[in-house]
Short mmCIF file of C-alpha atoms in Angstrom, two decimals:
data_model
loop_
_atom_site.label_atom_id
_atom_site.label_comp_id
_atom_site.label_asym_id
_atom_site.label_seq_id
_atom_site.Cartn_x
_atom_site.Cartn_y
_atom_site.Cartn_z
CA MET A 1333 -31.89 0.36 26.07
CA THR A 1334 -29.22 -0.40 23.53
CA GLU A 1335 -29.67 0.88 20.02
CA LYS A 1336 -29.46 -1.39 17.04
CA LYS A 1337 -26.27 -1.27 15.02
CA LYS A 1338 -26.64 0.18 11.55
CA THR A 1339 -25.22 -0.89 8.20
CA THR A 1340 -25.70 1.44 5.24
CA ILE A 1341 -24.56 0.53 1.74
CA VAL A 1342 -24.54 2.75 -1.34
CA LEU A 1343 -24.90 0.42 -4.32
CA PHE A 1344 -23.59 2.49 -7.23
CA SER A 1345 -22.37 -0.41 -9.34
CA GLY A 1346 -24.55 -2.34 -11.77
CA ASP A 1347 -22.25 -5.38 -11.85
CA TYR A 1348 -23.68 -8.77 -10.86
CA ASP A 1349 -20.71 -9.66 -8.68
CA LYS A 1350 -20.58 -6.32 -6.86
CA ALA A 1351 -24.35 -6.35 -6.28
CA MET A 1352 -23.97 -9.90 -4.89
CA ALA A 1353 -21.29 -8.69 -2.48
CA ALA A 1354 -23.56 -5.84 -1.37
CA TYR A 1355 -26.53 -8.13 -0.77
CA ILE A 1356 -24.47 -10.83 0.97
CA ILE A 1357 -23.12 -8.24 3.42
CA ALA A 1358 -26.59 -6.72 3.85
CA ASN A 1359 -28.22 -10.10 4.54
CA GLY A 1360 -25.43 -11.00 6.93
CA ALA A 1361 -25.80 -7.73 8.82
CA ALA A 1362 -29.60 -8.15 8.99
CA ALA A 1363 -29.11 -11.66 10.40
CA TYR A 1364 -26.91 -10.10 13.12
CA ASP A 1365 -29.76 -7.76 13.90
CA HIS A 1366 -28.38 -4.63 12.27
CA GLU A 1367 -30.73 -2.07 10.80
CA VAL A 1368 -29.68 -2.26 7.15
CA THR A 1369 -30.22 0.13 4.24
CA ILE A 1370 -29.12 -0.30 0.64
CA PHE A 1371 -29.26 2.98 -1.23
CA HIS A 1372 -29.32 2.23 -4.99
CA THR A 1373 -27.94 4.98 -7.20
CA PHE A 1374 -26.76 5.25 -10.83
CA TRP A 1375 -26.19 1.77 -12.35
CA GLY A 1376 -27.10 0.11 -9.05
CA LEU A 1377 -30.73 1.03 -9.81
CA ASN A 1378 -30.73 -1.65 -12.51
CA ALA A 1379 -30.68 -4.36 -9.83
CA LEU A 1380 -34.15 -3.12 -8.81
CA ARG A 1381 -35.71 -3.13 -12.29
CA LYS A 1382 -38.54 -5.54 -13.03
CA ASP A 1383 -37.51 -8.01 -15.72
CA GLU A 1384 -40.48 -7.44 -18.02
CA HIS A 1385 -40.93 -4.42 -20.27
CA ILE A 1386 -43.07 -1.77 -18.56
CA SER A 1387 -44.79 0.71 -20.81
CA VAL A 1388 -44.25 4.26 -19.54
CA LYS A 1389 -44.07 7.57 -21.37
CA LYS A 1390 -40.47 8.74 -21.83
CA GLY A 1391 -38.39 11.16 -23.84
CA PHE A 1392 -36.00 9.85 -26.52
CA MET A 1393 -32.82 9.87 -24.42
CA GLU A 1394 -34.56 8.24 -21.47
CA LYS A 1395 -35.88 5.51 -23.81
CA MET A 1396 -32.38 4.86 -25.12
CA PHE A 1397 -30.91 4.58 -21.63
CA GLY A 1398 -33.80 2.30 -20.68
CA LYS A 1399 -33.07 -0.01 -23.60
CA MET A 1400 -29.32 -0.10 -23.09
CA MET A 1401 -29.34 -0.78 -19.37
CA PRO A 1402 -29.93 -4.30 -18.02
CA ARG A 1403 -33.50 -4.99 -16.99
CA GLY A 1404 -33.26 -6.46 -13.50
CA ALA A 1405 -30.84 -8.26 -11.23
CA ASP A 1406 -30.63 -11.39 -13.35
CA LYS A 1407 -29.41 -9.46 -16.42
CA LEU A 1408 -26.42 -7.68 -14.88
CA GLY A 1409 -22.90 -8.27 -16.23
CA LEU A 1410 -19.70 -8.97 -14.31
CA SER A 1411 -17.10 -6.37 -13.28
CA LYS A 1412 -14.33 -8.75 -14.44
CA MET A 1413 -14.19 -11.53 -17.04
CA ASN A 1414 -17.60 -10.67 -18.45
CA PHE A 1415 -16.57 -12.23 -21.81
CA ALA A 1416 -19.44 -10.65 -23.76
CA GLY A 1417 -21.98 -12.01 -21.34
CA PHE A 1418 -20.55 -15.53 -21.03
CA GLY A 1419 -18.94 -14.81 -17.64
CA PRO A 1420 -22.22 -14.32 -15.74
CA LYS A 1421 -23.52 -17.62 -17.15
CA MET A 1422 -20.38 -19.37 -15.82
CA ILE A 1423 -20.74 -17.73 -12.41
CA LYS A 1424 -24.43 -18.65 -12.26
CA ASP A 1425 -23.73 -22.29 -13.24
CA ILE A 1426 -21.04 -22.57 -10.61
CA MET A 1427 -23.28 -20.89 -8.01
CA LYS A 1428 -26.04 -23.39 -8.75
CA LYS A 1429 -23.56 -26.24 -8.42
CA HIS A 1430 -22.45 -24.89 -5.01
CA ASN A 1431 -26.05 -24.17 -3.93
CA ALA A 1432 -25.22 -20.48 -3.56
CA MET A 1433 -28.12 -18.02 -3.76
CA SER A 1434 -28.57 -16.09 -7.00
CA LEU A 1435 -28.80 -12.30 -6.93
CA PRO A 1436 -32.61 -12.24 -7.33
CA GLN A 1437 -32.85 -14.71 -4.42
CA LEU A 1438 -30.51 -12.55 -2.32
CA ILE A 1439 -32.71 -9.51 -3.01
CA GLU A 1440 -35.84 -11.44 -2.06
CA MET A 1441 -34.16 -12.59 1.16
CA ALA A 1442 -33.17 -9.00 1.95
CA GLN A 1443 -36.78 -7.93 1.55
CA GLU A 1444 -37.92 -10.73 3.87
CA GLN A 1445 -35.34 -9.63 6.44
CA GLU A 1446 -36.63 -6.05 6.20
CA VAL A 1447 -33.50 -4.60 4.71
CA LYS A 1448 -34.57 -1.13 3.58
CA LEU A 1449 -34.12 -0.92 -0.20
CA VAL A 1450 -34.01 2.67 -1.38
CA ALA A 1451 -33.90 3.99 -4.94
CA CYS A 1452 -32.16 7.36 -5.42
CA THR A 1453 -34.75 9.65 -6.97
CA MET A 1454 -32.22 12.07 -8.43
CA THR A 1455 -30.45 9.42 -10.51
CA MET A 1456 -33.77 7.73 -11.42
CA ASP A 1457 -34.69 11.05 -12.94
CA LEU A 1458 -31.35 11.30 -14.79
CA LEU A 1459 -31.53 7.78 -16.20
CA GLY A 1460 -35.24 8.13 -16.95
CA LEU A 1461 -36.35 5.28 -14.67
CA GLN A 1462 -39.87 5.44 -13.27
CA GLN A 1463 -41.37 3.84 -10.16
CA GLU A 1464 -43.54 1.50 -12.28
CA GLU A 1465 -40.34 -0.06 -13.67
CA LEU A 1466 -38.85 -0.93 -10.27
CA LEU A 1467 -39.67 -3.71 -7.78
CA GLU A 1468 -42.56 -3.35 -5.34
CA SER A 1469 -42.11 -2.21 -1.72
CA ILE A 1470 -38.94 -0.24 -2.14
CA GLU A 1471 -38.53 3.31 -0.86
CA TYR A 1472 -37.68 6.47 -2.76
CA ALA A 1473 -35.34 9.08 -1.35
CA GLY A 1474 -32.41 11.40 -1.99
CA VAL A 1475 -28.95 12.05 -0.64
CA ALA A 1476 -30.30 13.73 2.54
CA ALA A 1477 -32.07 10.53 3.62
CA TYR A 1478 -28.94 8.53 2.83
CA LEU A 1479 -26.80 10.78 5.00
CA ALA A 1480 -29.28 10.63 7.88
CA ASP A 1481 -28.90 6.83 7.87
CA ALA A 1482 -25.17 6.80 7.22
CA GLU A 1483 -24.10 9.31 9.86
CA GLU A 1484 -25.35 6.98 12.60
CA GLY A 1485 -23.96 3.92 10.84
CA ASN A 1486 -21.46 1.43 12.18
CA VAL A 1487 -20.65 -0.02 8.77
CA ASN A 1488 -20.85 2.35 5.77
CA LEU A 1489 -19.81 1.06 2.38
CA PHE A 1490 -19.81 2.38 -1.19
CA ILE A 1491 -19.97 -0.49 -3.65
CA MET B 502 -7.80 1.54 29.22
CA THR B 503 -8.28 2.83 25.72
CA GLU B 504 -9.15 0.43 22.98
CA LYS B 505 -7.24 0.28 19.75
CA LYS B 506 -8.84 1.92 16.72
CA LYS B 507 -9.91 -0.48 14.00
CA THR B 508 -9.59 -0.31 10.23
CA THR B 509 -11.39 -2.98 8.19
CA ILE B 510 -11.10 -3.17 4.42
CA VAL B 511 -13.04 -5.42 2.06
CA LEU B 512 -10.79 -5.99 -0.95
CA PHE B 513 -13.21 -7.07 -3.68
CA SER B 514 -11.20 -5.76 -6.61
CA GLY B 515 -8.46 -7.69 -8.36
CA ASP B 516 -6.85 -4.59 -9.91
CA TYR B 517 -3.21 -3.85 -9.12
CA ASP B 518 -3.84 -0.16 -8.46
CA LYS B 519 -6.87 -0.74 -6.21
CA ALA B 520 -5.06 -3.46 -4.27
CA MET B 521 -2.13 -1.05 -3.84
CA ALA B 522 -4.47 1.61 -2.43
CA ALA B 523 -5.93 -0.96 -0.01
CA TYR B 524 -2.51 -2.09 1.20
CA ILE B 525 -1.14 1.46 1.47
CA ILE B 526 -4.07 2.47 3.68
CA ALA B 527 -3.77 -0.76 5.68
CA ASN B 528 -0.03 -0.31 6.26
CA GLY B 529 -0.58 3.33 7.20
CA ALA B 530 -3.29 2.42 9.69
CA ALA B 531 -1.13 -0.35 11.19
CA ALA B 532 1.72 2.15 11.59
CA TYR B 533 -0.71 4.38 13.53
CA ASP B 534 -1.43 1.46 15.77
CA HIS B 535 -4.84 0.50 14.39
CA GLU B 536 -5.96 -3.08 14.44
CA VAL B 537 -6.26 -3.73 10.71
CA THR B 538 -8.08 -6.43 8.75
CA ILE B 539 -8.20 -6.90 4.99
CA PHE B 540 -11.00 -9.24 4.00
CA HIS B 541 -10.29 -10.56 0.48
CA THR B 542 -13.35 -11.60 -1.51
CA PHE B 543 -14.11 -12.32 -5.18
CA TRP B 544 -11.29 -11.02 -7.46
CA GLY B 545 -9.43 -9.61 -4.46
CA LEU B 546 -8.52 -13.21 -3.59
CA ASN B 547 -6.13 -13.23 -6.55
CA ALA B 548 -3.80 -10.88 -4.66
CA LEU B 549 -3.25 -13.72 -2.18
CA ARG B 550 -2.47 -16.45 -4.74
CA LYS B 551 0.99 -17.95 -4.80
CA ASP B 552 2.71 -17.24 -8.10
CA GLU B 553 3.64 -20.81 -8.94
CA HIS B 554 1.20 -23.45 -10.21
CA ILE B 555 -0.13 -25.56 -7.34
CA SER B 556 -1.49 -28.96 -8.24
CA VAL B 557 -4.87 -29.50 -6.60
CA LYS B 558 -7.88 -31.55 -7.65
CA LYS B 559 -10.60 -29.41 -9.23
CA GLY B 560 -13.70 -29.64 -11.38
CA PHE B 561 -13.64 -28.35 -14.96
CA MET B 562 -15.20 -24.93 -14.28
CA GLU B 563 -12.96 -24.36 -11.27
CA LYS B 564 -9.92 -25.22 -13.41
CA MET B 565 -10.98 -22.71 -16.04
CA PHE B 566 -11.44 -19.94 -13.50
CA GLY B 567 -8.09 -20.84 -11.98
CA LYS B 568 -6.38 -20.54 -15.36
CA MET B 569 -8.08 -17.29 -16.34
CA MET B 570 -7.49 -15.43 -13.11
CA PRO B 571 -4.12 -13.79 -12.35
CA ARG B 572 -1.82 -15.90 -10.18
CA GLY B 573 -0.69 -13.58 -7.41
CA ALA B 574 -0.26 -9.90 -6.65
CA ASP B 575 2.43 -9.31 -9.25
CA LYS B 576 0.17 -10.47 -12.10
CA LEU B 577 -2.83 -8.20 -11.51
CA GLY B 578 -3.96 -5.72 -14.19
CA LEU B 579 -4.87 -2.06 -13.80
CA SER B 580 -8.41 -0.68 -13.34
CA LYS B 581 -7.62 2.05 -15.92
CA MET B 582 -5.24 2.21 -18.87
CA ASN B 583 -4.36 -1.45 -18.68
CA PHE B 584 -3.42 -1.42 -22.42
CA ALA B 585 -3.46 -5.19 -22.78
CA GLY B 586 -1.05 -5.58 -19.89
CA PHE B 587 1.36 -2.81 -20.86
CA GLY B 588 -0.06 -0.36 -18.27
CA PRO B 589 1.04 -2.37 -15.21
CA LYS B 590 4.58 -2.56 -16.63
CA MET B 591 4.62 1.24 -16.97
CA ILE B 592 3.32 1.70 -13.44
CA LYS B 593 5.86 -0.76 -12.07
CA ASP B 594 8.74 0.93 -13.92
CA ILE B 595 7.70 4.30 -12.61
CA MET B 596 7.27 2.90 -9.10
CA LYS B 597 10.77 1.48 -9.20
CA LYS B 598 12.11 4.83 -10.39
CA HIS B 599 10.38 6.57 -7.46
CA ASN B 600 11.45 3.85 -4.99
CA ALA B 601 7.79 3.09 -4.24
CA MET B 602 7.00 -0.35 -2.85
CA SER B 603 5.53 -2.92 -5.21
CA LEU B 604 2.30 -4.71 -4.32
CA PRO B 605 4.06 -7.94 -3.24
CA GLN B 606 6.31 -5.83 -0.98
CA LEU B 607 3.28 -4.00 0.45
CA ILE B 608 1.65 -7.35 1.25
CA GLU B 609 4.82 -8.59 2.92
CA MET B 610 5.01 -5.40 4.98
CA ALA B 611 1.37 -5.81 6.02
CA GLN B 612 2.14 -9.33 7.24
CA GLU B 613 5.13 -8.03 9.21
CA GLN B 614 2.92 -5.35 10.78
CA GLU B 615 0.38 -8.03 11.75
CA VAL B 616 -2.38 -6.80 9.50
CA LYS B 617 -4.90 -9.62 9.57
CA LEU B 618 -5.27 -10.97 6.02
CA VAL B 619 -8.48 -12.93 5.59
CA ALA B 620 -9.67 -14.95 2.60
CA CYS B 621 -13.44 -15.21 2.17
CA THR B 622 -14.23 -18.92 2.20
CA MET B 623 -17.56 -18.57 0.39
CA THR B 624 -16.03 -16.91 -2.68
CA MET B 625 -12.96 -19.22 -2.56
CA ASP B 626 -15.43 -22.02 -2.96
CA LEU B 627 -17.22 -20.27 -5.85
CA LEU B 628 -14.01 -19.50 -7.74
CA GLY B 629 -12.57 -22.91 -6.94
CA LEU B 630 -9.55 -21.61 -5.02
CA GLN B 631 -8.05 -23.87 -2.37
CA GLN B 632 -5.95 -23.05 0.70
CA GLU B 633 -2.86 -24.66 -0.85
CA GLU B 634 -2.97 -22.04 -3.62
CA LEU B 635 -2.94 -19.05 -1.29
CA LEU B 636 -0.14 -17.43 0.74
CA GLU B 637 0.90 -18.82 4.11
CA SER B 638 -0.35 -17.41 7.44
CA ILE B 639 -3.59 -15.92 6.24
CA GLU B 640 -6.93 -16.58 7.92
CA TYR B 641 -10.09 -18.10 6.50
CA ALA B 642 -13.51 -16.75 7.39
CA GLY B 643 -16.92 -15.70 6.15
CA VAL B 644 -19.16 -12.64 6.19
CA ALA B 645 -20.03 -13.09 9.89
CA ALA B 646 -16.39 -12.64 10.92
CA TYR B 647 -16.09 -9.63 8.63
CA LEU B 648 -19.12 -7.98 10.22
CA ALA B 649 -17.83 -8.66 13.74
CA ASP B 650 -14.65 -6.72 12.84
CA ALA B 651 -16.39 -4.01 10.84
CA GLU B 652 -19.12 -3.12 13.31
CA GLU B 653 -16.51 -1.94 15.81
CA GLY B 654 -14.47 -0.26 13.08
CA ASN B 655 -13.47 3.38 12.85
CA VAL B 656 -12.52 3.18 9.19
CA ASN B 657 -14.49 0.73 7.02
CA LEU B 658 -13.83 0.65 3.31
CA PHE B 659 -14.97 -1.44 0.34
CA ILE B 660 -12.33 -1.39 -2.39
CA MET C 62 -20.15 21.38 23.13
CA THR C 63 -21.02 18.94 20.40
CA GLU C 64 -18.48 18.16 17.76
CA LYS C 65 -19.24 18.38 14.09
CA LYS C 66 -19.90 15.13 12.26
CA LYS C 67 -17.25 14.15 9.75
CA THR C 68 -17.51 12.72 6.25
CA THR C 69 -14.30 11.56 4.58
CA ILE C 70 -14.23 10.27 1.02
CA VAL C 71 -11.30 8.69 -0.83
CA LEU C 72 -11.85 9.44 -4.52
CA PHE C 73 -9.72 6.82 -6.27
CA SER C 74 -11.80 6.59 -9.44
CA GLY C 75 -11.39 8.87 -12.43
CA ASP C 76 -14.87 8.14 -13.83
CA TYR C 77 -17.25 11.06 -14.36
CA ASP C 78 -20.21 9.24 -12.79
CA LYS C 79 -18.29 8.05 -9.72
CA ALA C 80 -16.76 11.49 -9.17
CA MET C 81 -20.28 12.96 -9.45
CA ALA C 82 -21.51 10.55 -6.76
CA ALA C 83 -18.58 11.53 -4.52
CA TYR C 84 -19.22 15.25 -4.94
CA ILE C 85 -23.01 14.93 -4.52
CA ILE C 86 -22.53 13.09 -1.21
CA ALA C 87 -19.83 15.59 -0.17
CA ASN C 88 -22.00 18.61 -0.96
CA GLY C 89 -24.96 17.02 0.80
CA ALA C 90 -22.90 16.31 3.90
CA ALA C 91 -21.50 19.85 3.91
CA ALA C 92 -25.05 21.21 3.68
CA TYR C 93 -25.87 19.13 6.79
CA ASP C 94 -22.97 20.78 8.51
CA HIS C 95 -20.51 17.91 8.38
CA GLU C 96 -16.81 18.59 8.14
CA VAL C 97 -16.08 17.04 4.75
CA THR C 98 -12.83 15.91 3.15
CA ILE C 99 -12.31 14.43 -0.30
CA PHE C 100 -8.92 12.77 -0.59
CA HIS C 101 -8.06 12.41 -4.32
CA THR C 102 -5.70 9.60 -5.14
CA PHE C 103 -4.66 7.72 -8.31
CA TRP C 104 -7.12 8.43 -11.19
CA GLY C 105 -9.26 10.59 -8.92
CA LEU C 106 -6.52 13.23 -9.18
CA ASN C 107 -7.61 13.87 -12.76
CA ALA C 108 -10.81 15.52 -11.49
CA LEU C 109 -8.59 18.23 -10.00
CA ARG C 110 -6.53 18.94 -13.14
CA LYS C 111 -6.82 22.32 -14.81
CA ASP C 112 -8.24 21.96 -18.30
CA GLU C 113 -5.52 23.88 -20.11
CA HIS C 114 -2.05 22.54 -20.86
CA ILE C 115 0.42 23.62 -18.17
CA SER C 116 4.05 23.63 -19.14
CA VAL C 117 6.12 21.87 -16.50
CA LYS C 118 9.36 19.92 -16.73
CA LYS C 119 8.77 16.16 -16.71
CA GLY C 120 10.46 12.89 -17.51
CA PHE C 121 9.33 10.83 -20.52
CA MET C 122 7.04 8.42 -18.62
CA GLU C 123 5.44 11.24 -16.64
CA LYS C 124 4.79 13.12 -19.90
CA MET C 125 3.12 10.06 -21.39
CA PHE C 126 0.88 9.57 -18.37
CA GLY C 127 0.05 13.28 -18.45
CA LYS C 128 -1.00 13.07 -22.09
CA MET C 129 -3.05 9.90 -21.70
CA MET C 130 -5.00 10.93 -18.61
CA PRO C 131 -8.04 13.24 -18.88
CA ARG C 132 -7.27 16.88 -18.22
CA GLY C 133 -9.88 17.98 -15.69
CA ALA C 134 -13.33 17.07 -14.43
CA ASP C 135 -15.12 17.83 -17.68
CA LYS C 136 -12.99 15.33 -19.63
CA LEU C 137 -13.57 12.22 -17.50
CA GLY C 138 -15.20 9.11 -19.01
CA LEU C 139 -18.00 6.96 -17.60
CA SER C 140 -17.55 3.77 -15.59
CA LYS C 141 -20.30 2.12 -17.67
CA MET C 142 -21.58 2.71 -21.20
CA ASN C 143 -18.76 5.05 -22.09
CA PHE C 144 -19.18 4.18 -25.80
CA ALA C 145 -15.84 5.62 -26.88
CA GLY C 146 -16.65 8.93 -25.24
CA PHE C 147 -20.23 9.25 -26.48
CA GLY C 148 -21.73 8.17 -23.15
CA PRO C 149 -20.49 11.20 -21.17
CA LYS C 150 -21.99 13.50 -23.84
CA MET C 151 -25.37 11.75 -23.42
CA ILE C 152 -25.19 12.02 -19.63
CA LYS C 153 -24.22 15.68 -19.85
CA ASP C 154 -27.06 16.46 -22.28
CA ILE C 155 -29.55 14.73 -20.05
CA MET C 156 -28.15 16.50 -16.97
CA LYS C 157 -28.54 19.85 -18.68
CA LYS C 158 -32.14 18.97 -19.61
CA HIS C 159 -32.87 18.08 -15.96
CA ASN C 160 -31.00 21.13 -14.66
CA ALA C 161 -28.62 18.89 -12.75
CA MET C 162 -25.21 20.33 -11.86
CA SER C 163 -22.23 19.26 -13.95
CA LEU C 164 -19.13 17.84 -12.27
CA PRO C 165 -17.13 21.10 -12.58
CA GLN C 166 -20.09 22.94 -10.99
CA LEU C 167 -20.27 20.36 -8.19
CA ILE C 168 -16.55 20.84 -7.50
CA GLU C 169 -16.98 24.63 -7.43
CA MET C 170 -19.90 24.27 -5.02
CA ALA C 171 -17.82 21.99 -2.80
CA GLN C 172 -15.10 24.63 -2.66
CA GLU C 173 -17.68 27.31 -1.76
CA GLN C 174 -18.99 25.06 1.02
CA GLU C 175 -15.45 24.61 2.32
CA VAL C 176 -15.20 20.93 1.59
CA LYS C 177 -11.50 20.15 2.05
CA LEU C 178 -10.13 18.94 -1.29
CA VAL C 179 -6.88 17.05 -0.83
CA ALA C 180 -4.51 15.70 -3.47
CA CYS C 181 -2.49 12.63 -2.51
CA THR C 182 1.15 13.62 -2.88
CA MET C 183 2.43 10.06 -3.20
CA THR C 184 0.27 9.25 -6.23
CA MET C 185 0.86 12.72 -7.75
CA ASP C 186 4.49 11.80 -7.70
CA LEU C 187 3.83 8.40 -9.30
CA LEU C 188 1.64 9.80 -12.08
CA GLY C 189 3.96 12.77 -12.56
CA LEU C 190 1.36 15.43 -11.73
CA GLN C 191 2.63 18.72 -10.33
CA GLN C 192 0.88 21.33 -8.19
CA GLU C 193 0.84 23.83 -11.09
CA GLU C 194 -1.38 21.43 -13.05
CA LEU C 195 -4.06 21.16 -10.36
CA LEU C 196 -6.84 23.55 -9.27
CA GLU C 197 -6.11 26.40 -6.88
CA SER C 198 -6.81 26.23 -3.13
CA ILE C 199 -6.56 22.49 -2.70
CA GLU C 200 -4.42 20.86 -0.03
CA TYR C 201 -1.57 18.38 -0.41
CA ALA C 202 -1.16 15.46 1.95
CA GLY C 203 -0.46 11.77 2.34
CA VAL C 204 -2.08 8.70 3.82
CA ALA C 205 -1.32 9.78 7.42
CA ALA C 206 -3.44 12.94 7.04
CA TYR C 207 -6.22 10.89 5.44
CA LEU C 208 -6.25 8.45 8.36
CA ALA C 209 -6.30 11.26 10.91
CA ASP C 210 -9.49 12.56 9.28
CA ALA C 211 -11.04 9.18 8.65
CA GLU C 212 -10.54 7.65 12.09
CA GLU C 213 -12.84 10.29 13.59
CA GLY C 214 -15.28 10.04 10.68
CA ASN C 215 -18.96 9.16 10.81
CA VAL C 216 -19.18 8.44 7.10
CA ASN C 217 -16.08 6.98 5.41
CA LEU C 218 -16.31 5.97 1.78
CA PHE C 219 -13.89 4.71 -0.88
CA ILE C 220 -15.17 5.63 -4.33
#
């Protein structure tokens, strides 16, 4: 019996382009029959937010963070040439023209391919994000679970 | 028969300092007899651009991207303390003073050491970059080729 | 005899949040009995600076870099939402409220757990940082030493 290869990605960044890179690699690895995990931490959690406002009870600081951070994959900015939000629009137009998948589509595809999407509970707590605000059918775990996946991994990336 | 160790780097970033780090690690690994691949994607492709203007037929958006992005390794900015372009000049002056290799020299050395330089065709397409605009003797491939290298890799990095 | 698993992190970034992520993973891995190395290079060296001014002889450029770069882990900015230095204060307040460890505490814990903290001598030289300016009981090495650790590593990250 041969074991499946493993790909484990920490998605720390909340940039549209970096999240795209993470999900393109993850979907590719899943297509090649890897067991794939994306561990979302810090700003990378924003890619998992639902795009509507969810009413949950929060302290003042947590509310402020919640308001300032992008609500969902479609709202993320670019790591380069963001141009006050104009850059992502350009990238999205050009992606549509080239029939490339958008980030929300890449996330959906990852879920269909059974890529394990994990939200880091410690940083959710710090940024005041609650489970009701994040996408359905994701998992919740901490650094121990990440390391258990990563230490057996063939491809480990921090993005 | 022992197999060669493998180092595979995704160069996503288009920052001078990050590209330097990637090429220093790559050249080091090649010197220790690793099989080394740098897979250039997104802004990392700019490190492979020729520094002169190359006349190719492009759509409007692709032309704009082409104009806005730095043309070649020597034109990249810094990830920190860029100071409207003054930072890279400082770094380059100080590198010259310390006899450190510049990024274009590091790339040349990598080519001499047979580091495999790959340009990601999917993001070339997105950013409107064409083969004529990139350095000679690089390879063109997609995420599948990257994964085939990375899954056997000893050192896998995303920079 | 089973060998210890190895985690090797390149800390290139000088952002408070990214350094936190690096040290949280490092401390987690050490707790799971990995042999852990953090190799600090470029801006990541600033996390190892002592917070007081150390008087050492430097050239003009090196002095300027020394003044402009943050002096120690507590002074680092955020990779996102830095808001002219207000962001780190918010994060630190919220960390205190949640009883999360600060970056200087995470570094101390790493030292207690015998995580190997390495400063990259080549980039120290470039940025004009001298051993007197950095924390006690760290090691000094170059890319060759990094690769020797990383090529046997189970988890290799570039942060």
